[in-house]
Tab-separated table of N, CA and C (backbone and C1' of nucleotides) in Angstrom:
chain	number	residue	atom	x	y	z
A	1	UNK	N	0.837	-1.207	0.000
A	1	UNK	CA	0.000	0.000	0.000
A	1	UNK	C	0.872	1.258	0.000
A	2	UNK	N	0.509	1.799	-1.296
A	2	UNK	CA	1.389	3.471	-0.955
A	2	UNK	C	1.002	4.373	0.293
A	3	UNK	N	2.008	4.969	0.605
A	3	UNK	CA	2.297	5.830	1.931
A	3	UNK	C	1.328	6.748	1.831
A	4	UNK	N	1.291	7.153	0.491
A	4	UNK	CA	-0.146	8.234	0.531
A	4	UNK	C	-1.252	7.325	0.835
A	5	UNK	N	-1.621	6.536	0.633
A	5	UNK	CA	-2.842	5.648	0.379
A	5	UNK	C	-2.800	5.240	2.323
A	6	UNK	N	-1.883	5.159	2.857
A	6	UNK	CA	-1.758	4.842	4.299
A	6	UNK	C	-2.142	5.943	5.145
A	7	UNK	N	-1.650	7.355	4.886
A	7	UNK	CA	-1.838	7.972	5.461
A	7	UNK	C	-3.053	8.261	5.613
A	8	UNK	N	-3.875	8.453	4.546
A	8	UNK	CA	-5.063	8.307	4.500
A	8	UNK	C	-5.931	7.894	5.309
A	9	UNK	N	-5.553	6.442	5.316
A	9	UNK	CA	-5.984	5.450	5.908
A	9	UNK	C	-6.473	5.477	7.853
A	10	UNK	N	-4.766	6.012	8.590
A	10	UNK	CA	-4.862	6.450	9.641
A	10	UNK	C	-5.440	7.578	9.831
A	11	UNK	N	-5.625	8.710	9.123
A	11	UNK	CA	-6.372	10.016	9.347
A	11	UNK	C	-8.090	9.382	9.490
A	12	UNK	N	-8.468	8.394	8.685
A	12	UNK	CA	-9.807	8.192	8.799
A	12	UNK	C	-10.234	7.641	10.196
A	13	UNK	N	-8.598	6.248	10.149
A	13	UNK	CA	-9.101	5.830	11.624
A	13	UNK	C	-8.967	6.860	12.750
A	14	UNK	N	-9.011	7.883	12.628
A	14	UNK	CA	-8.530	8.601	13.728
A	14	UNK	C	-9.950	9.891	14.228
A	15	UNK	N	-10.694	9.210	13.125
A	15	UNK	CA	-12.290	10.446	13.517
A	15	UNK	C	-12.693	9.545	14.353
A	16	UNK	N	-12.922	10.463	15.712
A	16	UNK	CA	-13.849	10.199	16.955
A	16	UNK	C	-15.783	9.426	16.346
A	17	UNK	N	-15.698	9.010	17.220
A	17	UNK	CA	-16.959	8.706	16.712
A	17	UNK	C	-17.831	9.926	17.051
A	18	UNK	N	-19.052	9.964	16.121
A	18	UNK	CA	-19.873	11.390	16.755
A	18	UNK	C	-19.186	12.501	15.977
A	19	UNK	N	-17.781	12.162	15.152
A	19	UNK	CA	-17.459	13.193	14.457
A	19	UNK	C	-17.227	12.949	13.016
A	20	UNK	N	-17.425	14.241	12.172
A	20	UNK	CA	-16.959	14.150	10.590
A	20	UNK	C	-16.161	14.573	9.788
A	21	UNK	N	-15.385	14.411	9.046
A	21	UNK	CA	-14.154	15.183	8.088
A	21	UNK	C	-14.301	15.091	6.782
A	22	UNK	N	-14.080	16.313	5.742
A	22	UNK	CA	-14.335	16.030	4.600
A	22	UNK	C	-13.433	15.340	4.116
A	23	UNK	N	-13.689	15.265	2.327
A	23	UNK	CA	-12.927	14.402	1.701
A	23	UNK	C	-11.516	15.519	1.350
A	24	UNK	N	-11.834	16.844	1.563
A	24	UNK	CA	-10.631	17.559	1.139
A	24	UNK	C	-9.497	17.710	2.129
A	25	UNK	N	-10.525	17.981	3.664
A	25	UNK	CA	-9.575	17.934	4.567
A	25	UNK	C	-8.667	16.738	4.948
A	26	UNK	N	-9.172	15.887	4.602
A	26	UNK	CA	-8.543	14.719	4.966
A	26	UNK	C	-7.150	14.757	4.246
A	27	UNK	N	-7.741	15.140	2.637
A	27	UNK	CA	-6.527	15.036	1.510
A	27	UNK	C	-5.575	15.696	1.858
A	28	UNK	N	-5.916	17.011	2.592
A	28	UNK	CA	-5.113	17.979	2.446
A	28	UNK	C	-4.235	17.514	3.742
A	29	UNK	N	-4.356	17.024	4.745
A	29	UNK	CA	-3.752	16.309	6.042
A	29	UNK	C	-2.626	15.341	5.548
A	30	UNK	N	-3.418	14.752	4.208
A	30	UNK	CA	-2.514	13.839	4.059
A	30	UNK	C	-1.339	14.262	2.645
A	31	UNK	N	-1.188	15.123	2.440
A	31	UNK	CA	-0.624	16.068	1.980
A	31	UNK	C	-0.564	16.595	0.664
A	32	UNK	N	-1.778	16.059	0.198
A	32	UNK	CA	-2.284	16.569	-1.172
A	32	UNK	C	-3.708	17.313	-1.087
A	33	UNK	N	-3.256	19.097	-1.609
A	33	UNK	CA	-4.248	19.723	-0.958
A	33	UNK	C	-5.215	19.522	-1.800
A	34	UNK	N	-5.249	19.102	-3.439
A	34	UNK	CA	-6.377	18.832	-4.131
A	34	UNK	C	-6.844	17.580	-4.267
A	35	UNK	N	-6.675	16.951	-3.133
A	35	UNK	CA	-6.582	15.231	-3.464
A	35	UNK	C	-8.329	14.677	-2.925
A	36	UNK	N	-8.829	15.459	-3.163
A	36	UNK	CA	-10.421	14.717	-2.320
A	36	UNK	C	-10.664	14.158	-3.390
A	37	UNK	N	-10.450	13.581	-4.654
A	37	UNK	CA	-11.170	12.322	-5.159
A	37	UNK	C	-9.935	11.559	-5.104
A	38	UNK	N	-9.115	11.549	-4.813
A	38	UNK	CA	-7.961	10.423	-4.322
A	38	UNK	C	-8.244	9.887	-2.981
A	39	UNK	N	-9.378	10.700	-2.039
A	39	UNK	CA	-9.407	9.615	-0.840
A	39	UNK	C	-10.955	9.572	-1.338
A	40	UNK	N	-11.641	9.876	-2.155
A	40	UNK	CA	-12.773	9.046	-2.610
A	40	UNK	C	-12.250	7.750	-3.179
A	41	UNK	N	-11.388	7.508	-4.395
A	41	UNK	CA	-10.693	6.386	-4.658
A	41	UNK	C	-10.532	5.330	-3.685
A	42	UNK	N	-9.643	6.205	-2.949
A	42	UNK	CA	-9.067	5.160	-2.113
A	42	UNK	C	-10.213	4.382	-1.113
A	43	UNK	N	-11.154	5.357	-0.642
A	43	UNK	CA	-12.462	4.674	-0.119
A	43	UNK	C	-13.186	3.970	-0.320
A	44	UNK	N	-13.100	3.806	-1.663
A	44	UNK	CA	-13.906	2.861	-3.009
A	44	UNK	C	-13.509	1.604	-2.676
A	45	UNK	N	-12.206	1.858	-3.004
A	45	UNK	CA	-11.315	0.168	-2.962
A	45	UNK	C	-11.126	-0.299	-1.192
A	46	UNK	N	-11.507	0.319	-0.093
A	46	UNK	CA	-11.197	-0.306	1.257
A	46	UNK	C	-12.506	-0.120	2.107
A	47	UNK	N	-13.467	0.062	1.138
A	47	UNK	CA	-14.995	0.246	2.346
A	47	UNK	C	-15.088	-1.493	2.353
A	48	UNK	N	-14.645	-1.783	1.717
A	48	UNK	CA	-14.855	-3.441	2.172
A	48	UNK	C	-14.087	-3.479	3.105
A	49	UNK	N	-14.259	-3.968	4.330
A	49	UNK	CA	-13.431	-4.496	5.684
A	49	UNK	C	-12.700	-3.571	5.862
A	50	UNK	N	-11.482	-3.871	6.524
A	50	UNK	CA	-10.697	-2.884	6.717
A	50	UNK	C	-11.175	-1.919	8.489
A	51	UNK	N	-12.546	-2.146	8.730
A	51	UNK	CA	-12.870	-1.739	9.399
A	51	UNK	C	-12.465	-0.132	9.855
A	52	UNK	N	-12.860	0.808	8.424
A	52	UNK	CA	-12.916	1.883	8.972
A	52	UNK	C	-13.894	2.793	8.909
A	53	UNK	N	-14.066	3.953	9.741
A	53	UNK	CA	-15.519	4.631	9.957
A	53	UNK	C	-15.424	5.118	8.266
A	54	UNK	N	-15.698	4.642	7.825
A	54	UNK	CA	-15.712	5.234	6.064
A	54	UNK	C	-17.068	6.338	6.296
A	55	UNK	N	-18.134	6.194	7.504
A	55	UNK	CA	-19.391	6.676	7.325
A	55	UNK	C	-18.936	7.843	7.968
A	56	UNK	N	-17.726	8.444	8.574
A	56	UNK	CA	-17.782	9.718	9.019
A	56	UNK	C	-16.894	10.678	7.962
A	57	UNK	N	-16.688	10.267	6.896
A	57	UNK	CA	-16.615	11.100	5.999
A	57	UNK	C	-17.307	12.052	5.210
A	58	UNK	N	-17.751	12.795	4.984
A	58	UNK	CA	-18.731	13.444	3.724
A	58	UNK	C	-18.012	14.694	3.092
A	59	UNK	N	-19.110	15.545	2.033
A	59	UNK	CA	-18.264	16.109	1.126
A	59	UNK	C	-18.399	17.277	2.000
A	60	UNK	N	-17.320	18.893	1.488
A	60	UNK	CA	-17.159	20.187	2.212
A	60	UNK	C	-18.719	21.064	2.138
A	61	UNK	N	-19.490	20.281	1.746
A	61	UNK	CA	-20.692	20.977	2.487
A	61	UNK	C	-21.404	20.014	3.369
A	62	UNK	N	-21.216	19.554	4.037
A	62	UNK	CA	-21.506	18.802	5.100
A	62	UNK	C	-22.368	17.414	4.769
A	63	UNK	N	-22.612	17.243	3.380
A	63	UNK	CA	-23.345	15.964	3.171
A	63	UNK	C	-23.010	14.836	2.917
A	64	UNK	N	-23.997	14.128	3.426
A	64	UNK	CA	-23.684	12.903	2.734
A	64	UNK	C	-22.941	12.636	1.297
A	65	UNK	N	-22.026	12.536	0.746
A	65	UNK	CA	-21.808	12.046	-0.933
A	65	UNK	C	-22.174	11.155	-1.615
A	66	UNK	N	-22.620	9.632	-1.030
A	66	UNK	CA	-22.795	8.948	-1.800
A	66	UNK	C	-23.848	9.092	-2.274
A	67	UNK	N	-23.386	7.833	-3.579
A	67	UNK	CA	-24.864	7.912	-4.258
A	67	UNK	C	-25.672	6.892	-4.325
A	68	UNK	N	-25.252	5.830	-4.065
A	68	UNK	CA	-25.756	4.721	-4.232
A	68	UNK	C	-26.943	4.678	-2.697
A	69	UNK	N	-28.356	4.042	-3.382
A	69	UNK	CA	-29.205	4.822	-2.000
A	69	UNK	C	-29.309	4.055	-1.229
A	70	UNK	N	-28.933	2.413	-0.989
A	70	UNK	CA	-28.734	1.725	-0.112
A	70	UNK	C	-27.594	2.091	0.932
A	71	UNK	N	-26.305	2.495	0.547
A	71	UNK	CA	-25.007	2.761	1.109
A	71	UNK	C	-25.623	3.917	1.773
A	72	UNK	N	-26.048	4.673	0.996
A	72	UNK	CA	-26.564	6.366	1.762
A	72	UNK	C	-27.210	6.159	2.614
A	73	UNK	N	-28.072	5.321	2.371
A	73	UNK	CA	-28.998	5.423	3.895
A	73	UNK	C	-28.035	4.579	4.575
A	74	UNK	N	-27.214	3.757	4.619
A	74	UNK	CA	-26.414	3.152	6.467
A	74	UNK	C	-25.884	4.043	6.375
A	75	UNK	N	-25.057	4.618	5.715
A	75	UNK	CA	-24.015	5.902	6.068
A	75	UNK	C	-25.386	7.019	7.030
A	76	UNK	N	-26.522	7.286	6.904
A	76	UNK	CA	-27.000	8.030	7.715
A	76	UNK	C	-27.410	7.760	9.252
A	77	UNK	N	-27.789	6.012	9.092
A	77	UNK	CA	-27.790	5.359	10.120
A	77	UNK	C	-26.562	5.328	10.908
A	78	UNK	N	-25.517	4.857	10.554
A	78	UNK	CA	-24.519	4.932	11.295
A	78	UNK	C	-24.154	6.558	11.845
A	79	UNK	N	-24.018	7.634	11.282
A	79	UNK	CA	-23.972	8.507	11.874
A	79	UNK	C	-25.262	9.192	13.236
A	80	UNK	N	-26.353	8.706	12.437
A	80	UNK	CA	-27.689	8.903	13.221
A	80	UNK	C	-27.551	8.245	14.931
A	81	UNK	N	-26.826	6.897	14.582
A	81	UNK	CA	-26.745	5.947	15.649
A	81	UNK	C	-25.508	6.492	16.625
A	82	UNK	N	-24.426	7.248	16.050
A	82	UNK	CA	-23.160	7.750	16.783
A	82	UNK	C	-23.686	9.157	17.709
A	83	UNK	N	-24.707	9.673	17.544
A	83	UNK	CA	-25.319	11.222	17.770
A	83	UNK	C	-25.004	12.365	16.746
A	84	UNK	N	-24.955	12.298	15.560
A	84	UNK	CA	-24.600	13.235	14.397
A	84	UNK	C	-26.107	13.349	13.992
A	85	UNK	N	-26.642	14.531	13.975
A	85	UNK	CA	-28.222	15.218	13.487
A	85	UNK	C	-27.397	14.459	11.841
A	86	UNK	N	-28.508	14.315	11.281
A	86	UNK	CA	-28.600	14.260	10.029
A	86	UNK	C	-29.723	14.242	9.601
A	87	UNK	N	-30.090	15.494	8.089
A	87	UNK	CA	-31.670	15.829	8.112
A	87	UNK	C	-31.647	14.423	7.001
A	88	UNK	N	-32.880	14.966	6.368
A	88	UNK	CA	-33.906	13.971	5.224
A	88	UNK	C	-32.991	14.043	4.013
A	89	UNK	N	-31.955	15.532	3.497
A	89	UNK	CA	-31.492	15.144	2.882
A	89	UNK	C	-30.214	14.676	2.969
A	90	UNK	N	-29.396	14.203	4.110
A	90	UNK	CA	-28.669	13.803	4.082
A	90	UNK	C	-26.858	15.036	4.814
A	91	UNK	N	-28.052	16.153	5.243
A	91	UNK	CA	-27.011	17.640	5.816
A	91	UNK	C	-26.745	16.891	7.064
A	92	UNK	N	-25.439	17.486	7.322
A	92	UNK	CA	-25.160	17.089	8.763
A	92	UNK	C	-24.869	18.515	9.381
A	93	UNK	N	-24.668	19.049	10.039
A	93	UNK	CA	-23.878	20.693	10.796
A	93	UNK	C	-22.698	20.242	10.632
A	94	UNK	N	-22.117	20.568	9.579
A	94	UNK	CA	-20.451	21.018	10.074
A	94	UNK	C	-19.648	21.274	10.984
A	95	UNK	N	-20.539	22.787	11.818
A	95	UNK	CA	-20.246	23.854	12.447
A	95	UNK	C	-19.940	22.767	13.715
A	96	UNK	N	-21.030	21.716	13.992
A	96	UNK	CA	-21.061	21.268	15.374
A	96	UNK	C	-20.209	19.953	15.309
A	97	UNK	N	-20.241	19.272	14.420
A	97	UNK	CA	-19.450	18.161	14.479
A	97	UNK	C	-18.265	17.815	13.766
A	98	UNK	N	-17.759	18.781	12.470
A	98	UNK	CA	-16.315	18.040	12.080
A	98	UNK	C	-15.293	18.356	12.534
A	99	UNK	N	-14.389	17.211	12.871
A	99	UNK	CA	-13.254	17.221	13.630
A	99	UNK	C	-11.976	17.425	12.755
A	100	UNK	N	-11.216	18.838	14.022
A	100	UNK	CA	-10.461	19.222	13.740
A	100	UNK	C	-8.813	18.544	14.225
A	101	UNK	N	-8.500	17.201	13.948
A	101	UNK	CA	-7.085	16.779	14.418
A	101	UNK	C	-5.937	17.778	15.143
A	102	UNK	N	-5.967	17.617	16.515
A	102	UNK	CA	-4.669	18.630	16.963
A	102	UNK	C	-3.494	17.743	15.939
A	103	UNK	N	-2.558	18.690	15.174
A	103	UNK	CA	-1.591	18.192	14.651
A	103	UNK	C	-1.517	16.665	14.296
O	1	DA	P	5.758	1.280	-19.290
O	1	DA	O5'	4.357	1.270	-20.045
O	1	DA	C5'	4.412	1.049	-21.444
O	1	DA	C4'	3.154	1.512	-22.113
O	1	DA	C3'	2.733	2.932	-21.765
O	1	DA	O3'	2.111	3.517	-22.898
O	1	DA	C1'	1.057	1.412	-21.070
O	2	DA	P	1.873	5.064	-23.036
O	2	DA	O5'	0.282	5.003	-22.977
O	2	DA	C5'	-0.404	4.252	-23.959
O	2	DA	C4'	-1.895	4.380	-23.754
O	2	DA	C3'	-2.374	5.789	-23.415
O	2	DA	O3'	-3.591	6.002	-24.100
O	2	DA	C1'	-3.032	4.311	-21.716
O	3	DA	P	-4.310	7.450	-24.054
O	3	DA	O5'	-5.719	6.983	-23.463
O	3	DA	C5'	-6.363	5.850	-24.016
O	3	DA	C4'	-7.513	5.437	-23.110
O	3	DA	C3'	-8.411	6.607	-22.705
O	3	DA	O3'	-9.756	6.206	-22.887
O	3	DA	C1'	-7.647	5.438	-20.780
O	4	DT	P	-10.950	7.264	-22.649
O	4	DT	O5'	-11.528	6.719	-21.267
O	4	DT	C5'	-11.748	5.329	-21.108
O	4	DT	C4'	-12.145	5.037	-19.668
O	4	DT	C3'	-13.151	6.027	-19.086
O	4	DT	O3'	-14.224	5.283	-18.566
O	4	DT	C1'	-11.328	5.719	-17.611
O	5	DT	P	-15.524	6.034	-18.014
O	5	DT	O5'	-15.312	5.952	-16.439
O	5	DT	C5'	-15.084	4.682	-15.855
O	5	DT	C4'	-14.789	4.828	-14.379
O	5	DT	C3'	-15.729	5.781	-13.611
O	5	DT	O3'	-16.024	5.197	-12.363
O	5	DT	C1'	-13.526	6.380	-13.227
O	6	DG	P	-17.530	5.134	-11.788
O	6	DG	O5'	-18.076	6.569	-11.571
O	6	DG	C5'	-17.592	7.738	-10.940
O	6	DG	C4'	-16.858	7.548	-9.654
O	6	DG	C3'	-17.163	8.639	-8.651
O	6	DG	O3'	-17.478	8.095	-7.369
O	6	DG	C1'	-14.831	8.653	-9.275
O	7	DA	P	-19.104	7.867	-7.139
O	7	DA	O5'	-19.377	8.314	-5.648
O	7	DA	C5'	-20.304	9.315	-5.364
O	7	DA	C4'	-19.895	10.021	-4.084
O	7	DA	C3'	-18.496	10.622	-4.173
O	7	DA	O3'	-18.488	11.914	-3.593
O	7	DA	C1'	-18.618	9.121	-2.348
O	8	DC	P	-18.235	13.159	-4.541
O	8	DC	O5'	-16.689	13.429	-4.321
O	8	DC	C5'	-16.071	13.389	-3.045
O	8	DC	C4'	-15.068	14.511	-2.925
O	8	DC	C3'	-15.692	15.842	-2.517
O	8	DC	O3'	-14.859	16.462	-1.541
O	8	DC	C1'	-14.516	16.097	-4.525
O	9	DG	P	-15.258	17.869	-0.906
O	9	DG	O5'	-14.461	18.925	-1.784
O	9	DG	C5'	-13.039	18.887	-1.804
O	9	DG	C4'	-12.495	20.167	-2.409
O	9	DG	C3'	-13.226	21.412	-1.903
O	9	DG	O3'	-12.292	22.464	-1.783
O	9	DG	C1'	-13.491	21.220	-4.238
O	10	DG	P	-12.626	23.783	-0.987
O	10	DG	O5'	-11.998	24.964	-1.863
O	10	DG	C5'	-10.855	24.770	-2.664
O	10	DG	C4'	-10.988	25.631	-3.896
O	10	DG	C3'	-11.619	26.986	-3.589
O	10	DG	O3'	-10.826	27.976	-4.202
O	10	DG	C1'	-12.800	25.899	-5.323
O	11	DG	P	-11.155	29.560	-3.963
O	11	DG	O5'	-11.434	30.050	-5.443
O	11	DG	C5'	-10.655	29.547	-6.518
O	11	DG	C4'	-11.410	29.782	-7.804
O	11	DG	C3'	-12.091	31.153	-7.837
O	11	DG	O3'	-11.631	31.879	-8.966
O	11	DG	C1'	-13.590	29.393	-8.473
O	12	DT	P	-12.130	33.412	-9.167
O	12	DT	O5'	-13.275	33.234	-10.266
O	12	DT	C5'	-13.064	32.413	-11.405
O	12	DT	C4'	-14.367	32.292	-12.184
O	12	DT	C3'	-15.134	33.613	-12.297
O	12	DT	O3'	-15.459	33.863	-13.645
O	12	DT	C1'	-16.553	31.875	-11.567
O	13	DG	P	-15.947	35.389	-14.065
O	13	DG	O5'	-17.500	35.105	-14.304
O	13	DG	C5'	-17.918	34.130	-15.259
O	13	DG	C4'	-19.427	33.982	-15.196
O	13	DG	C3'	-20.171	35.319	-15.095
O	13	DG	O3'	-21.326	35.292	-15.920
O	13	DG	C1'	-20.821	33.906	-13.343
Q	1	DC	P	-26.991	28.769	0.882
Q	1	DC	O5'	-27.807	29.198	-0.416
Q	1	DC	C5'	-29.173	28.808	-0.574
Q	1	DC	C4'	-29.544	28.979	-2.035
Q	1	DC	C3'	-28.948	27.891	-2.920
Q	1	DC	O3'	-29.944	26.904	-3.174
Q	1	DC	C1'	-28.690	30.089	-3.877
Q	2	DC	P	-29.537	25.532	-3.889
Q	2	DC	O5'	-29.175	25.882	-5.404
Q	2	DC	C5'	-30.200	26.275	-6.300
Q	2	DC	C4'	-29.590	26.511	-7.681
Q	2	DC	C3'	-28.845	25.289	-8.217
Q	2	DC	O3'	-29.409	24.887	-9.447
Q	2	DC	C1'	-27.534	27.279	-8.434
Q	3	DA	P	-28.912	23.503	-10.132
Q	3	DA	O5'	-27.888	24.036	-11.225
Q	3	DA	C5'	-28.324	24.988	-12.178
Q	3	DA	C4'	-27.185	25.278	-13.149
Q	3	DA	C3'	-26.492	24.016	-13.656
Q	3	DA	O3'	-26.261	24.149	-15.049
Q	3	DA	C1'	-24.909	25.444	-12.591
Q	4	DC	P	-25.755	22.855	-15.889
Q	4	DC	O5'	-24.237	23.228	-16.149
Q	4	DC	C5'	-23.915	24.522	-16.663
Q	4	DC	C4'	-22.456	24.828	-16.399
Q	4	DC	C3'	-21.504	23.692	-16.789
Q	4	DC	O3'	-20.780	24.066	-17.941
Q	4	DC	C1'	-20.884	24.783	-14.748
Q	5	DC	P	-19.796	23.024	-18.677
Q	5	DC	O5'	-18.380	23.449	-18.083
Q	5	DC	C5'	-18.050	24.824	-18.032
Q	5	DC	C4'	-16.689	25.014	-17.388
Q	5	DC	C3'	-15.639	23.991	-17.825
Q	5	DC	O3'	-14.411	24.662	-18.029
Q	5	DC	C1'	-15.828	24.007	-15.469
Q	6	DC	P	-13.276	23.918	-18.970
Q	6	DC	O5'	-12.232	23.430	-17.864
Q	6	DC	C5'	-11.500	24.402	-17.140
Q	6	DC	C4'	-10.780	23.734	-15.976
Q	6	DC	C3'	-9.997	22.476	-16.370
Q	6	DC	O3'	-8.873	22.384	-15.536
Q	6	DC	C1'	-11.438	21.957	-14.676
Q	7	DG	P	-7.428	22.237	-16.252
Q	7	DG	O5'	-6.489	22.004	-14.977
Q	7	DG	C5'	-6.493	22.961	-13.924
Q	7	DG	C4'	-6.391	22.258	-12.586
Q	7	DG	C3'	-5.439	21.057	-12.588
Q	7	DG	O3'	-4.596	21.126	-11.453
Q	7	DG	C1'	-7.540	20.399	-11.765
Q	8	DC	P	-3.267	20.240	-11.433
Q	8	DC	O5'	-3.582	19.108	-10.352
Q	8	DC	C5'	-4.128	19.431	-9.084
Q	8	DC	C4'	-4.784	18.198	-8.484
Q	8	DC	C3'	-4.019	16.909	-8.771
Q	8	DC	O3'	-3.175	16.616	-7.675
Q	8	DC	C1'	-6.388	16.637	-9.028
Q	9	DC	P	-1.767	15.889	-8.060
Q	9	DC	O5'	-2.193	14.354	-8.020
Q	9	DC	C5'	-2.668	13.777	-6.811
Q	9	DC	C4'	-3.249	12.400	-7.099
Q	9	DC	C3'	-2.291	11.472	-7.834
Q	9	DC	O3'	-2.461	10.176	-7.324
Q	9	DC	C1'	-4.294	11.538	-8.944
Q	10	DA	P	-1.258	9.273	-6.940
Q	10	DA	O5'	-1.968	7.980	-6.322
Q	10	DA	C5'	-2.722	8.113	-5.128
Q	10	DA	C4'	-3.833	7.082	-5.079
Q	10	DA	C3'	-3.404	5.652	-5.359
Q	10	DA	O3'	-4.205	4.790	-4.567
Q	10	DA	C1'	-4.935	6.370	-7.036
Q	11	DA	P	-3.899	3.260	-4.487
Q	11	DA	O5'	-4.996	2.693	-5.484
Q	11	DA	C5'	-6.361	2.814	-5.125
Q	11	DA	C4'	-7.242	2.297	-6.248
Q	11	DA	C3'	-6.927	0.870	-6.711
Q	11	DA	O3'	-8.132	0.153	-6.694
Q	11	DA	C1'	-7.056	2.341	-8.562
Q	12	DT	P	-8.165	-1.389	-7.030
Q	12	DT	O5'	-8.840	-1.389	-8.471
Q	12	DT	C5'	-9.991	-0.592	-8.682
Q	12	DT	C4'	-10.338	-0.567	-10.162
Q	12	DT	C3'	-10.246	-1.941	-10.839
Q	12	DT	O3'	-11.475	-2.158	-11.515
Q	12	DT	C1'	-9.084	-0.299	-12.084
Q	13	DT	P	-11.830	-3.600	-12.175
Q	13	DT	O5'	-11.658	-3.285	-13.729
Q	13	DT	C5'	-12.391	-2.217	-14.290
Q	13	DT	C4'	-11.916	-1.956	-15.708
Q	13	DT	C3'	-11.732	-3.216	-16.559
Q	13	DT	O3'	-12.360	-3.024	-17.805
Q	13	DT	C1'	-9.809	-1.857	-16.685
DNA sequence: AAATTGACGGGTG
DNA sequence: CCACCCGCCAATT
């Protein structure tokens, strides 16, 4: 697994539960500041197992991204179930829940 | 090896 | 607020 593709990896495992990070911030953590469809990629290929909160990700306006409407709705459940508001269409508050990594 | 595929994001109008 | 464009680059075909 490439080092970018790792880093990744640990930044995801590292959202609290109850919290969310976009796909840019993440990229940009992991040191590609335009890289949010490189950790969409990479999410693609490791939502199988791997066991990571893949569901506290969403895009920089606070929503849900996927599209597929089976996946979308557990991704709302699982956040619903952690304490993250999430409306009908899929908004979460930003303001109140995405996490900011000290360093 | 080359083209395609994305659950994106920021800028512009 | 919305629609559109284009840069980004790992993984897959």
């Amino acid at each position: 697994m490439k080092p970018y593709t790792m880093r990744v990896v640990e930044i995801i495992k590292a959202i609290p539960e109850g919290h969310v990070m976009t796909y840019g911030q993440i990229a940009e953590m992991a040191g590609s500041r335009r890289g949010a469809r490189q950790v969409v990629r990479i999410l693609h290929s490791l939502s199988a197992a791997h066991g990571l909160p893949w569901h506290r990700v969403i895009n920089s306006k606070g929503e849900v991204a996927i599209r597929d409407d089976e996946a979308r709705y557990m991704q709302i459940l699982y956040l619903q179930n952690e304490g993250v508001a999430v409306d009908d269409q899929g908004m979460v508050d930003l303001e109140q829940n995405q996490f900011f990594p000290s360093i």
